[in-house]
């Protein structure tokens, strides 16, 4: 008996679903269902108007067939336009955004149902789309590229689940659902001239005179391997204000953009502690990309004048040598937060990365709307990057001032918590116990005000460590890492807490990742990783980094020399250890191990004793 032949046909498949639907249902189930029904009715009506046929619905998804790829894309663009208007009438927490994927391919027909890879590819393309966006396959692009007035961004071949070959993928970047009429011959010359003027104006806005130009970067010349996801280095935005005292403001905007990008799990972003090495230098984009091992470079400028600010930004694909996005913002100074958010979102979009629902919400988070509080906070953060006694004391004053300016800004409280934990560990104040208590109090206040501010959890972790609560410190650091998975400080302080808690191997992993995020070594990065290597028994690596710490950075306390002497003792280098102890006592003649608060901070007795005994054996006075 011969089986009946499988019926097949070539068709266009549109797949749509709601971004973050589970989150919306969890927040307000009835409201989510009402909005879903309203949005789905609009979509279903448009599918019918564009001669499509719905053949599948499940939960928040819709899948439809079209006889024409052009009609499918027109339907998708019109739907996104209509739904954007609908969302504008809803509160932000109830807005519902569709993602749409479209594919042209061969399908198997099973009654009213359609099956096969062509359907699966459409569904996978939908998952690659942004909320409110449309992604199409190469086969769809070939059908519509000259038939619609719409822009496309080539995302290249994309590996998608359960499809053996990569799928050539494009994103729609301009949603005009109907082609524009051709200009009448009598007006053509005038329109061409107007277009040239417009292009010239855009060139000045998007590609300002200060921007550097370079040939494409070379992967073979990169000092570090490209990450396995889209990657970017953000150069310090140039301060074009009339006075140099606004450098910290331009730096703060740069750091905030880096912080926001680091909240997106799909992007690798170089830490400001490394990219800021290029401040004030005339560098090639290709050199930056090759230095840090990244594909993209974001650069910009800030001009602050009175109550106004002009911010210009552009993103370059260094491997191709072309700018893929640029914009200029002329705003009131109070709008600087909205500008930072817009830059981040457009960078993410240009790099073809899809935001998770939780990441989208975090990007919308505004920590303060008080520009003076923000301004003061930026100056304080800059100071405490180097936690010497004077910086900590001045930072305490500035963080307190930020709180006075905006009592509902978590940053001031988190800053005080961070400062007090440092004072407690380094014995800067008369009562380390009181400093530890205050640190915990301010950290808990910061989190009460804003549970999505990652630095509050870094501060809480330090406070818990200063109070001897190692497990709680690790949990707090993990929460910071959940909020900013690619953050330099989040990985740095995760490693810091782990080696104190007795988990040295995991500490090394996070600290080595922090070093990849910030390839230009920082004083804290080198010290923390050297300590983790010591606790993990990697004494040779620890000594190498510890020597780098002493020779490459200013040493403001005896810790570096005590650690180095203990490490050399563990390696059997008694002569080198004795010389290190001599240097220690020349700088701090009254130092005694019995009064060294740091050694008491380790959770495990074995770790405390190993460090203490090695230092004592090296000759450090007890």
PDB file of C-alpha atoms in Angstrom, residues 5 122 159 184 213 248 298 304 415 438 477 492 536 545 547 551 572 585 603:
ATOM      1  CA  UNK A   5       1.763  11.985  -0.863  1.00  0.00           C
ATOM      2  CA  UNK A 122       9.199  32.259  11.760  1.00  0.00           C
ATOM      3  CA  UNK A 159      21.897  30.256  14.718  1.00  0.00           C
ATOM      4  CA  UNK A 184       6.973  64.297  -9.951  1.00  0.00           C
ATOM      5  CA  UNK A 213      38.016  57.996  11.913  1.00  0.00           C
ATOM      6  CA  UNK A 248      33.306  64.709  36.267  1.00  0.00           C
ATOM      7  CA  UNK A 298      30.617  54.116  21.445  1.00  0.00           C
ATOM      8  CA  UNK A 304      26.918  71.825  29.650  1.00  0.00           C
ATOM      9  CA  UNK A 415      27.623  55.709  49.300  1.00  0.00           C
ATOM     10  CA  UNK A 438      26.336  52.525  60.523  1.00  0.00           C
ATOM     11  CA  UNK A 477      26.818  40.500  46.181  1.00  0.00           C
ATOM     12  CA  UNK A 492      34.827  42.420  41.338  1.00  0.00           C
ATOM     13  CA  UNK A 536      43.297  29.329  46.392  1.00  0.00           C
ATOM     14  CA  UNK A 545      50.194  40.339  40.924  1.00  0.00           C
ATOM     15  CA  UNK A 547      54.539  42.848  42.975  1.00  0.00           C
ATOM     16  CA  UNK A 551      55.334  48.769  41.752  1.00  0.00           C
ATOM     17  CA  UNK A 572      59.941  29.418  50.318  1.00  0.00           C
ATOM     18  CA  UNK A 585      58.476  48.480  58.696  1.00  0.00           C
ATOM     19  CA  UNK A 603      35.254  33.248  57.750  1.00  0.00           C
TER      20      UNK A 603
END
